[in-house]
Coordinates of C-alpha atoms in Angstrom, one line a residue:
M1252 CA 172.0 141.0 155.9
V1253 CA 174.0 138.2 154.3
R1254 CA 174.7 134.7 155.3
P1255 CA 176.3 131.4 154.1
T1256 CA 173.9 128.7 154.0
G1257 CA 174.7 124.9 153.5
G1258 CA 174.5 123.1 149.9
T1259 CA 171.5 121.0 150.2
R1260 CA 168.1 121.9 150.2
R1261 CA 167.8 121.1 153.9
G1262 CA 170.5 123.4 154.4
F1263 CA 168.8 126.2 152.6
L1264 CA 165.2 125.5 154.7
G1265 CA 167.1 125.4 157.6
G1266 CA 169.3 128.7 157.1
A1267 CA 165.9 130.3 156.2
G1268 CA 164.7 133.2 159.1
A1269 CA 162.1 135.8 159.3
V1270 CA 162.7 139.2 158.8
A1271 CA 163.2 141.3 162.2
A1272 CA 160.6 143.9 161.9
T1273 CA 162.2 147.5 162.6
A1274 CA 160.5 149.8 164.8
A1275 CA 160.1 152.7 162.7
L1276 CA 159.3 153.3 158.9
T1277 CA 161.8 155.5 156.9
G1278 CA 160.6 159.0 156.4
V1279 CA 158.0 158.8 159.5
A1280 CA 158.5 160.6 162.8
H1281 CA 158.2 158.1 165.7
A1282 CA 158.5 158.5 169.4
Q1283 CA 161.5 156.3 170.6
P1284 CA 162.8 155.2 174.0
R1285 CA 165.8 157.7 174.5
G1286 CA 169.0 156.6 173.6
R1287 CA 168.0 154.3 170.8
A1288 CA 168.7 154.8 167.6
V1289 CA 166.4 154.0 164.8
A1290 CA 167.8 151.7 162.1
P1291 CA 167.0 152.5 158.9
R1292 CA 164.8 149.6 156.3
T1293 CA 166.9 147.4 154.5
V1294 CA 166.4 146.8 150.7
A1295 CA 167.5 144.2 148.7
V1296 CA 167.9 145.2 145.2
L1297 CA 167.9 142.1 143.1
G1298 CA 170.0 142.9 139.8
G1299 CA 172.4 146.2 138.5
G1300 CA 171.1 147.4 135.4
V1301 CA 169.4 150.6 134.9
A1302 CA 166.5 149.3 136.8
G1303 CA 168.1 148.3 139.8
L1304 CA 170.6 151.5 139.9
T1305 CA 167.4 153.5 139.4
A1306 CA 165.5 151.8 142.3
A1307 CA 168.9 152.1 144.8
H1308 CA 169.3 155.6 143.7
E1309 CA 165.8 156.4 144.9
L1310 CA 165.8 154.5 147.6
A1311 CA 169.1 155.7 149.2
E1312 CA 167.9 159.0 148.7
R1313 CA 164.9 158.6 151.0
G1314 CA 167.1 156.8 153.8
F1315 CA 166.7 153.3 153.3
R1316 CA 169.9 151.0 153.4
V1317 CA 170.3 149.6 150.1
T1318 CA 172.4 146.6 148.9
V1319 CA 172.3 145.7 144.9
Y1320 CA 173.2 142.2 143.8
E1321 CA 174.4 141.6 140.2
R1322 CA 175.2 138.1 138.6
K1323 CA 177.6 139.8 136.2
S1324 CA 180.8 141.0 137.3
A1325 CA 180.1 144.4 136.0
L1326 CA 177.1 146.8 136.8
G1327 CA 175.2 148.8 134.4
G1328 CA 173.6 145.8 132.6
K1329 CA 172.6 146.1 128.8
A1330 CA 173.5 149.8 129.2
R1331 CA 176.9 149.6 130.3
S1332 CA 180.0 149.8 128.2
M1333 CA 183.2 147.2 128.7
D1334 CA 186.9 147.0 127.9
V1335 CA 188.3 145.0 124.8
P1336 CA 190.2 142.5 126.6
G1337 CA 193.7 143.0 125.6
S1338 CA 193.3 145.8 123.6
A1339 CA 195.3 148.8 125.5
K1340 CA 198.7 149.5 124.7
G1341 CA 201.5 152.3 125.8
G1342 CA 199.2 153.6 128.9
R1343 CA 196.0 154.0 127.1
K1344 CA 192.5 153.0 127.9
P1345 CA 191.0 149.6 126.1
L1346 CA 188.9 149.7 123.4
P1347 CA 185.5 150.5 124.7
G1348 CA 182.7 148.0 123.6
E1349 CA 179.3 147.7 124.1
H1350 CA 176.2 145.1 124.2
G1351 CA 174.8 148.1 121.6
F1352 CA 174.8 151.6 121.3
R1353 CA 172.8 154.2 123.2
F1354 CA 170.1 156.2 121.9
F1355 CA 168.3 158.7 124.2
P1356 CA 165.5 160.0 122.1
G1357 CA 164.2 163.6 123.4
F1358 CA 161.0 162.0 124.6
Y1359 CA 162.4 160.4 127.4
Q1360 CA 161.5 162.2 130.5
N1361 CA 162.1 159.9 133.7
L1362 CA 165.8 158.7 132.7
P1363 CA 166.7 162.4 132.1
D1364 CA 165.7 163.7 135.3
T1365 CA 168.1 161.1 136.9
L1366 CA 170.8 162.1 134.7
R1367 CA 170.6 165.5 136.1
R1368 CA 170.9 163.9 140.0
I1369 CA 174.1 162.0 139.0
P1370 CA 177.2 164.9 139.4
F1371 CA 179.6 164.9 136.7
P1372 CA 183.0 167.6 137.3
G1373 CA 182.5 170.3 135.6
N1374 CA 178.4 169.7 134.3
A1375 CA 176.3 172.4 135.7
H1376 CA 173.5 169.5 135.0
G1377 CA 175.4 166.5 136.0
C1378 CA 175.7 163.4 133.6
H1379 CA 172.8 165.0 131.4
D1380 CA 175.5 167.3 130.3
N1381 CA 177.1 164.4 128.4
L1382 CA 173.7 163.9 126.2
V1383 CA 174.7 165.4 122.6
P1384 CA 172.1 165.7 119.4
S1385 CA 172.1 163.6 116.2
T1386 CA 171.2 166.1 113.6
E1387 CA 170.0 163.2 110.9
V1388 CA 169.2 159.9 110.2
M1389 CA 170.0 157.8 107.2
L1390 CA 168.4 154.9 105.5
A1391 CA 171.0 153.1 103.4
R1392 CA 169.7 151.1 100.6
T1393 CA 170.9 148.5 98.4
H1394 CA 171.0 147.6 94.2
G1395 CA 171.5 151.1 93.1
R1396 CA 168.8 152.4 95.2
E1397 CA 169.5 156.2 96.5
D1398 CA 170.2 156.8 100.1
I1399 CA 167.7 158.7 102.3
R1400 CA 168.8 161.3 104.6
I1401 CA 166.4 162.8 107.0
P1402 CA 167.2 166.0 108.9
F1403 CA 165.5 166.2 112.1
T1404 CA 164.3 169.9 111.3
G1405 CA 162.5 168.5 108.3
I1406 CA 158.8 168.7 109.7
G1407 CA 158.6 172.2 109.4
K1408 CA 157.0 174.7 111.8
P1409 CA 154.7 173.1 114.3
P1410 CA 151.3 174.0 114.2
P1411 CA 150.1 176.2 117.1
V1412 CA 147.0 174.3 117.6
L1413 CA 146.9 170.1 116.8
T1414 CA 143.9 170.2 115.5
P1415 CA 143.4 166.8 113.2
D1416 CA 143.4 168.8 109.8
A1417 CA 146.5 170.4 111.1
L1418 CA 148.5 167.0 112.3
L1419 CA 147.7 165.2 109.0
R1420 CA 149.0 167.8 107.0
A1421 CA 152.3 168.2 109.1
L1422 CA 152.8 164.4 109.1
T1423 CA 152.5 164.4 105.4
A1424 CA 154.7 167.1 104.8
F1425 CA 157.1 165.2 107.2
F1426 CA 157.0 162.1 105.3
E1427 CA 156.9 163.8 101.7
T1428 CA 160.5 165.4 102.8
F1429 CA 162.0 161.8 102.9
S1430 CA 160.1 159.1 101.8
R1431 CA 159.8 159.9 98.0
L1432 CA 156.5 157.7 98.1
P1433 CA 153.5 157.9 96.2
A1434 CA 151.4 160.6 97.5
H1435 CA 148.4 158.6 98.1
E1436 CA 150.5 156.0 100.1
I1437 CA 152.2 159.0 102.3
A1438 CA 148.4 160.5 102.7
Y1439 CA 147.0 156.9 103.7
F1440 CA 150.2 156.5 106.4
A1441 CA 149.3 160.0 107.7
G1442 CA 145.9 158.9 107.7
R1443 CA 146.7 155.7 109.9
L1444 CA 148.8 157.9 112.2
L1445 CA 145.8 160.2 112.8
V1446 CA 143.4 156.8 113.5
W1447 CA 146.2 156.2 116.5
F1448 CA 146.7 159.8 117.7
T1449 CA 142.6 159.9 118.1
S1450 CA 141.9 156.5 119.6
S1451 CA 141.0 156.0 122.9
E1452 CA 143.1 154.3 125.6
Q1453 CA 140.3 151.6 125.5
R1454 CA 140.6 151.4 121.5
R1455 CA 144.4 151.3 122.0
T1456 CA 144.8 148.8 124.7
Q1457 CA 141.9 146.6 123.6
T1458 CA 142.0 146.4 119.7
W1459 CA 145.2 147.7 118.8
E1460 CA 147.1 145.9 121.1
R1461 CA 145.6 142.9 119.2
V1462 CA 146.8 143.8 115.8
P1463 CA 150.4 144.0 114.0
W1464 CA 151.8 147.1 112.9
F1465 CA 152.4 145.6 109.5
E1466 CA 148.7 145.1 109.4
F1467 CA 147.4 148.4 110.9
T1468 CA 149.4 150.0 108.1
R1469 CA 148.0 147.8 105.4
A1470 CA 152.0 147.7 104.3
A1471 CA 151.2 144.3 102.5
R1472 CA 148.9 146.3 100.0
M1473 CA 151.4 148.7 99.6
S1474 CA 154.5 149.4 97.4
A1475 CA 157.5 147.5 98.6
D1476 CA 159.4 151.2 99.3
Y1477 CA 156.3 152.0 101.8
R1478 CA 156.6 148.4 103.5
Q1479 CA 160.5 149.1 104.0
L1480 CA 160.6 152.7 104.7
L1481 CA 157.2 153.3 106.8
A1482 CA 156.2 150.0 108.2
I1483 CA 159.7 148.2 108.8
G1484 CA 162.1 151.2 108.7
I1485 CA 160.3 153.1 111.2
T1486 CA 160.1 150.6 113.9
R1487 CA 163.3 149.6 113.4
N1488 CA 165.0 152.9 114.1
I1489 CA 162.5 154.1 116.3
V1490 CA 161.2 150.8 118.1
A1491 CA 164.2 148.3 117.6
T1492 CA 161.1 145.4 117.0
K1493 CA 159.5 143.6 114.0
A1494 CA 156.8 145.3 112.2
E1495 CA 155.3 142.1 110.9
V1496 CA 154.3 140.7 114.7
A1497 CA 154.7 143.8 116.7
S1498 CA 151.7 145.2 118.4
T1499 CA 150.3 148.6 117.1
K1500 CA 150.0 149.8 120.5
T1501 CA 153.6 149.5 121.3
V1502 CA 154.8 150.8 118.1
A1503 CA 152.5 153.6 117.9
T1504 CA 153.0 154.5 121.2
C1505 CA 156.3 155.5 120.5
V1506 CA 155.9 156.9 116.9
E1507 CA 153.4 158.9 118.7
A1508 CA 156.0 160.1 121.2
F1509 CA 158.9 160.9 118.8
L1510 CA 156.4 162.7 116.3
F1511 CA 155.5 164.6 119.3
N1512 CA 159.3 165.2 120.1
A1513 CA 159.7 166.5 116.5
L1514 CA 156.8 168.8 116.8
G1515 CA 158.4 170.1 119.9
R1516 CA 155.5 168.9 122.3
G1517 CA 156.7 166.9 125.2
A1518 CA 160.3 167.1 124.7
D1519 CA 163.3 166.8 127.2
G1520 CA 165.6 167.6 124.0
E1521 CA 166.2 167.0 120.1
P1522 CA 164.6 163.7 118.7
D1523 CA 168.2 161.9 118.9
R1524 CA 171.0 162.0 121.1
V1525 CA 174.0 160.1 122.3
L1526 CA 176.7 160.1 125.1
N1527 CA 179.7 162.5 124.2
A1528 CA 182.0 159.3 125.7
P1529 CA 181.8 155.6 126.4
T1530 CA 179.0 154.8 128.2
N1531 CA 180.8 154.1 131.4
E1532 CA 182.9 157.2 131.2
A1533 CA 179.9 159.2 130.6
W1534 CA 177.3 158.2 132.7
I1535 CA 177.7 154.3 134.6
D1536 CA 181.0 154.9 136.5
P1537 CA 179.8 158.4 138.1
W1538 CA 176.1 156.9 138.6
L1539 CA 178.2 154.0 140.8
A1540 CA 180.6 156.9 142.7
H1541 CA 177.3 158.6 143.5
L1542 CA 175.5 156.2 144.8
R1543 CA 178.5 154.7 146.7
S1544 CA 178.5 158.3 148.4
L1545 CA 174.7 157.8 149.5
G1546 CA 175.7 154.6 151.0
V1547 CA 174.9 152.0 148.4
E1548 CA 176.8 148.7 148.5
F1549 CA 177.2 146.2 145.6
R1550 CA 177.8 142.6 145.3
T1551 CA 178.9 141.9 142.0
G1552 CA 178.7 138.1 140.8
W1553 CA 176.1 137.2 143.1
G1554 CA 173.4 135.7 141.3
V1555 CA 169.7 135.1 142.8
R1556 CA 168.7 131.7 142.7
D1557 CA 165.5 131.7 144.4
L1558 CA 162.9 133.4 146.8
R1559 CA 162.0 132.1 149.7
Y1560 CA 158.4 132.6 150.7
E1561 CA 157.0 132.1 153.9
G1562 CA 154.0 133.7 156.1
G1563 CA 152.9 135.9 153.2
R1564 CA 156.0 137.7 152.2
I1565 CA 159.6 137.0 151.2
T1566 CA 162.0 136.2 153.9
E1567 CA 165.2 135.5 152.1
A1568 CA 166.8 135.6 148.9
V1569 CA 169.2 132.6 148.3
V1570 CA 172.3 133.6 145.9
Q1571 CA 175.2 132.2 144.8
D1572 CA 178.2 134.3 145.4
A1573 CA 181.2 135.2 142.9
S1574 CA 183.2 132.0 144.4
G1575 CA 180.1 129.8 143.6
A1576 CA 179.0 129.3 147.6
R1577 CA 175.3 129.5 148.4
R1578 CA 174.3 132.4 150.5
S1579 CA 171.2 133.7 152.3
V1580 CA 170.1 137.4 151.8
T1581 CA 167.8 138.8 154.1
A1582 CA 166.3 142.6 153.8
D1583 CA 162.9 144.4 154.9
H1584 CA 162.0 144.2 151.3
Y1585 CA 163.2 143.2 147.9
V1586 CA 163.0 144.8 144.6
S1587 CA 163.4 142.0 142.0
A1588 CA 165.4 144.2 138.9
M1589 CA 166.6 141.5 136.9
P1590 CA 165.5 141.0 133.0
V1591 CA 162.5 139.1 132.7
E1592 CA 163.9 136.2 131.5
H1593 CA 166.3 135.8 134.7
A1594 CA 164.0 137.1 137.1
R1595 CA 161.0 134.6 136.2
A1596 CA 163.7 131.6 137.0
T1597 CA 163.8 132.9 140.8
W1598 CA 159.7 132.8 141.3
N1599 CA 159.0 129.3 142.4
A1600 CA 155.7 127.8 142.7
Q1601 CA 154.8 129.2 145.9
L1602 CA 155.5 132.9 144.8
R1603 CA 153.5 132.2 141.7
A1604 CA 150.5 130.9 143.4
A1605 CA 150.8 134.1 145.6
D1606 CA 150.5 136.5 143.0
P1607 CA 149.5 135.2 139.4
Q1608 CA 150.5 138.0 137.4
L1609 CA 154.4 136.5 138.1
A1610 CA 153.2 133.4 136.3
R1611 CA 151.9 135.3 133.4
C1612 CA 155.2 136.6 132.8
D1613 CA 155.8 133.6 131.4
A1614 CA 154.1 134.1 128.7
L1615 CA 156.7 137.2 127.7
H1616 CA 159.0 136.8 124.7
T1617 CA 162.9 138.1 124.5
D1618 CA 164.8 137.8 121.1
W1619 CA 168.2 138.7 120.3
M1620 CA 169.4 142.1 119.7
T1621 CA 173.2 142.5 120.0
G1622 CA 175.8 145.0 119.3
I1623 CA 179.2 144.7 117.3
Q1624 CA 181.9 147.2 117.3
F1625 CA 184.2 147.6 114.2
Y1626 CA 187.2 149.7 115.0
L1627 CA 188.5 151.5 112.1
T1628 CA 192.4 153.3 111.4
E1629 CA 190.5 156.4 110.2
P1630 CA 188.1 158.7 111.2
T1631 CA 184.9 157.7 109.1
P1632 CA 181.6 159.9 110.0
I1633 CA 179.5 158.8 107.5
I1634 CA 176.7 161.1 108.7
H1635 CA 175.8 163.0 111.9
G1636 CA 173.4 160.1 113.3
H1637 CA 172.3 156.7 112.9
I1638 CA 172.4 154.7 109.8
N1639 CA 169.4 152.3 109.4
H1640 CA 170.9 149.3 106.7
I1641 CA 167.4 149.2 105.6
D1642 CA 167.7 146.6 102.8
S1643 CA 169.9 144.4 105.4
P1644 CA 169.0 141.0 106.2
W1645 CA 169.9 141.1 109.3
S1646 CA 168.0 144.4 110.2
I1647 CA 171.4 146.3 110.9
T1648 CA 171.5 149.4 112.3
S1649 CA 174.5 151.7 113.3
V1650 CA 176.4 155.0 114.3
G1651 CA 180.1 156.1 113.9
Q1652 CA 180.8 157.1 117.7
A1653 CA 184.1 158.8 118.0
Q1654 CA 182.6 162.2 115.7
Y1655 CA 180.6 162.7 119.3
W1656 CA 183.4 162.2 121.8
S1657 CA 184.5 165.4 122.5
G1658 CA 187.8 166.1 124.2
R1659 CA 188.8 163.0 123.4
N1660 CA 191.2 161.7 120.7
F1661 CA 190.4 158.2 119.8
R1662 CA 193.8 157.2 118.4
A1663 CA 195.7 158.8 121.4
D1664 CA 193.5 157.6 124.2
Y1665 CA 192.1 154.3 123.2
G1666 CA 193.7 150.8 122.1
D1667 CA 197.0 150.5 120.7
G1668 CA 197.3 153.8 118.7
S1669 CA 196.2 152.7 115.3
A1670 CA 192.5 152.8 115.7
A1671 CA 190.8 156.1 115.5
D1672 CA 187.0 155.4 115.2
C1673 CA 184.4 153.1 116.2
L1674 CA 181.3 152.0 114.2
S1675 CA 178.7 150.5 116.8
V1676 CA 176.4 148.2 114.9
D1677 CA 173.1 146.7 116.4
V1678 CA 172.2 143.0 114.8
S1679 CA 168.0 142.9 115.3
E1680 CA 167.7 139.9 113.3
W1681 CA 169.4 136.3 114.0
D1682 CA 167.2 134.0 112.2
R1683 CA 167.1 135.0 108.7
P1684 CA 170.3 133.8 106.0
G1685 CA 172.7 136.3 105.1
I1686 CA 174.5 137.3 102.2
L1687 CA 178.0 135.7 102.3
Y1688 CA 177.5 132.8 103.9
G1689 CA 173.5 131.9 103.4
K1690 CA 173.6 131.0 107.2
T1691 CA 171.5 133.0 110.1
A1692 CA 173.9 134.6 112.3
K1693 CA 173.1 131.9 114.9
Q1694 CA 174.2 129.2 112.7
C1695 CA 177.5 131.5 112.2
T1696 CA 180.6 131.5 114.1
R1697 CA 181.9 134.8 115.8
E1698 CA 184.2 135.7 113.0
E1699 CA 181.6 134.8 110.6
V1700 CA 179.1 136.9 112.1
A1701 CA 181.5 139.8 112.0
R1702 CA 182.3 139.1 108.0
E1703 CA 178.8 139.2 107.4
V1704 CA 177.8 142.1 109.1
W1705 CA 180.5 144.1 107.6
A1706 CA 179.3 142.6 104.4
Q1707 CA 175.9 143.9 104.5
M1708 CA 177.0 147.5 105.7
K1709 CA 179.2 147.7 102.7
A1710 CA 176.3 146.7 100.3
G1711 CA 174.5 149.7 101.2
L1712 CA 177.0 152.3 102.2
N1713 CA 179.5 151.4 99.2
D1714 CA 176.3 150.8 96.6
T1715 CA 176.9 153.8 94.7
G1716 CA 180.2 153.4 93.6
R1717 CA 182.1 155.4 96.5
T1718 CA 184.0 153.5 98.7
V1719 CA 182.4 154.3 102.5
L1720 CA 184.0 151.4 104.3
S1721 CA 187.2 149.8 103.2
D1722 CA 188.5 146.4 104.0
A1723 CA 191.9 148.1 104.7
K1724 CA 190.7 150.5 107.0
L1725 CA 189.3 147.8 109.5
H1726 CA 191.3 147.7 112.7
S1727 CA 189.6 144.7 114.6
W1728 CA 186.0 143.9 115.9
F1729 CA 184.6 143.2 119.0
L1730 CA 181.3 141.2 119.8
D1731 CA 179.1 141.8 122.9
P1732 CA 180.4 138.3 125.1
A1733 CA 177.1 137.6 126.1
V1734 CA 176.5 135.5 122.9
E1735 CA 177.9 132.2 122.3
L1736 CA 178.3 130.6 118.7
G1737 CA 180.1 128.0 117.1
G1738 CA 178.7 125.3 119.2
A1739 CA 176.2 122.9 119.2
Q1740 CA 173.8 125.6 120.6
A1741 CA 174.0 129.3 120.2
S1742 CA 173.0 131.2 123.3
N1743 CA 172.5 134.8 124.4
D1744 CA 172.5 135.7 128.3
E1745 CA 171.6 139.3 127.7
Q1746 CA 168.3 139.0 125.2
L1747 CA 165.6 141.9 124.7
L1748 CA 162.2 141.9 125.8
I1749 CA 159.9 142.2 122.2
H1750 CA 156.4 143.1 122.0
P1751 CA 154.5 140.6 120.0
T1752 CA 150.6 141.4 119.9
G1753 CA 148.6 140.5 123.0
T1754 CA 151.9 140.3 125.4
W1755 CA 150.6 143.9 127.1
Y1756 CA 148.2 141.8 129.1
N1757 CA 150.7 139.5 130.7
R1758 CA 153.3 142.9 131.9
P1759 CA 153.0 143.0 135.6
Q1760 CA 152.5 145.6 137.9
A1761 CA 155.5 147.5 140.0
R1762 CA 153.5 146.4 142.7
T1763 CA 152.9 142.6 144.1
A1764 CA 150.7 140.9 146.1
I1765 CA 153.4 140.1 148.3
P1766 CA 153.9 143.0 150.2
N1767 CA 157.5 142.8 150.6
L1768 CA 158.7 142.2 146.8
F1769 CA 158.4 144.4 144.1
L1770 CA 159.4 144.6 140.5
A1771 CA 161.6 146.9 138.3
G1772 CA 162.6 146.4 134.8
D1773 CA 161.6 147.2 131.4
Y1774 CA 159.1 144.4 131.4
V1775 CA 156.9 146.2 133.7
A1776 CA 153.9 147.8 132.7
V1777 CA 154.8 151.4 132.1
D1778 CA 153.4 154.4 129.8
I1779 CA 156.0 154.1 127.0
D1780 CA 155.0 150.4 126.9
L1781 CA 158.3 149.3 125.1
A1782 CA 161.9 147.7 126.6
T1783 CA 163.9 150.6 126.9
M1784 CA 166.0 152.3 129.4
E1785 CA 163.4 154.9 129.6
G1786 CA 161.0 151.9 130.5
A1787 CA 163.4 150.3 133.0
N1788 CA 163.9 153.7 134.9
A1789 CA 160.2 154.4 135.1
S1790 CA 159.4 150.9 136.4
A1791 CA 162.0 151.2 139.2
R1792 CA 160.3 154.5 140.4
A1793 CA 157.1 153.2 140.5
A1794 CA 158.4 150.3 142.3
V1795 CA 159.8 152.5 145.1
N1796 CA 156.7 154.5 145.3
A1797 CA 154.9 151.3 146.0
L1798 CA 157.4 150.5 148.6
L1799 CA 156.9 153.9 150.2
D1800 CA 153.2 153.3 150.2
E1801 CA 153.7 149.8 151.5
T1802 CA 155.8 151.2 154.7
G1803 CA 153.4 154.3 155.3
S1804 CA 156.5 156.5 154.5
R1805 CA 156.4 160.3 154.2
A1806 CA 159.0 160.4 152.1
E1807 CA 158.4 162.4 148.6
R1808 CA 157.0 159.9 146.0
C1809 CA 159.4 159.4 142.8
T1810 CA 157.9 161.6 139.9
V1811 CA 156.9 159.3 137.3
T1812 CA 156.4 161.4 134.2
P1813 CA 154.2 160.0 131.4
L1814 CA 154.5 160.5 127.8
H1815 CA 152.9 163.9 126.2
R1816 CA 149.1 163.9 125.2
A1817 CA 147.9 166.9 123.2
P1818 CA 145.4 168.2 125.1
E1819 CA 143.5 169.4 121.9
L1820 CA 143.1 165.7 120.9
E1821 CA 141.6 164.4 124.3
G1822 CA 138.2 165.4 123.4
F1823 CA 138.4 163.0 120.1
K1824 CA 139.6 160.3 122.4
R1825 CA 136.9 160.9 124.6
R1826 CA 134.1 160.6 121.4
D1827 CA 136.2 158.1 120.4
E1828 CA 135.6 155.9 123.8
I1829 CA 132.1 156.2 123.3
R1830 CA 132.6 154.5 119.5
H1831 CA 134.7 151.7 120.7
R1832 CA 131.9 150.9 123.3
L1833 CA 129.4 150.9 120.7
G1834 CA 131.4 148.8 118.3
L1835 CA 131.9 151.5 115.7
P1836 CA 135.3 152.0 114.0
N1837 CA 137.4 155.3 114.7
A1838 CA 135.7 158.6 113.3
F1839 CA 139.2 158.8 111.4
D1840 CA 139.2 155.1 110.2
L1841 CA 138.6 154.8 106.7
G1842 CA 139.4 151.1 106.3

């Protein structure tokens, strides 16, 4: 329910009303007077990214009446694609831009389940059939060093039983296929991974959460190539975070999942998958159509300003609509599904006092990781996979997208007819000087950022004497509009949660101490422990389950699938729990 409120604080307070109790709980049969229909319970989902849309999906399937409120004019959050303004000509679609390229590792389980349940014409398994595999990844080097290409079949035949010895051999063989590092460094790194694989949950959360990945891998004591390839390169490709400060728990959790995926364990599909069309075409737009068919309503351009708290419950959400007017939104339940930096701005002192985990979210950190797309006049499929420009000062990763977009002719379908490919690039480091201007990305203008990123990519890809990227083939570029540059203060409206050591303890649960408020988002504590679409999806499922528990609903609970755990290693982890309690190191930790 939405109603306008006055423009003063007194008007807001005067407009706050108690939520009318409904007579029945969703999913529960109750005796009712004849002739009276039972109204479904209402839920206000605050945020229209992956977490909010997942929560709306699960709730609508269970009979709740859901309205999604999104502060942006478009839905999908950081996962959406967007039109490049003024780029469409001759009846074509606009060039597709995006916050950053999409990447669906095979160890994702919850998001793929949602994709299967989104109908898509001609697809037996819905939007899930729009996932296509990449076959390799490349580490692009500079200064004459040879690029490294890693096929995803390089780990060899998986051992039938993962004993520590078999796991160590498999890991060593995998890293030997591409790293070209000294044997003793490969053996040491594989040994560090074995320590993680056999560490108990207590050691992982109490010890390794406090140790940076750079320190855990002893990167400072190893060769420069060890640091770049194994300590820094792996984290950038798989985890998209900074090895020097990132928690070992966060990095190793995803490295473990990726390696199990490569070994054929706990996988939904191939290790690296992308979409076969721009994200909105392949996923977001069909999802929104399906949610509308389930009765979900959307309010875009509606930003949450405050959550009113009275009598131990949320009584209303104060929002500002697309016209700038203040309104009061009332519902039986509220799912806060905004990114943490925006969600915590809506939690007033009363809420923080009612649930201390909300206040702890102030200690969570966000940083810039933002995309820029380069449109090329000729198809340029550099490799069939992602490229880690490993020596680039701005920590650049990229992927050539048009090669995956089956059934589409980029030149005929998008833009003005002269662009034939899209090279989508993520920039992860915005505070280190570049190679053209000697300035950080935040100090550059948008034009300078584009020129700098292009130069850093050419420095790696054109380094061996061949011309992979040519200025003559550059059609245009598009930088995420959430980034504001060139003024007195650089800003980014869509930042990424990062994972410095110790921050796991400040990650909240989906259920709060306020009975009608639930949290969903990639900052909520879930098994994957990383700011990802999978984490957002899993947290939304946990929030819906908590809501069902709170209402006493008999509706089926959402499945929340954890990351794979190798049963052969559980005995070693149990023994490590004892060693950890006794203050002893992991049995495989040789220092």
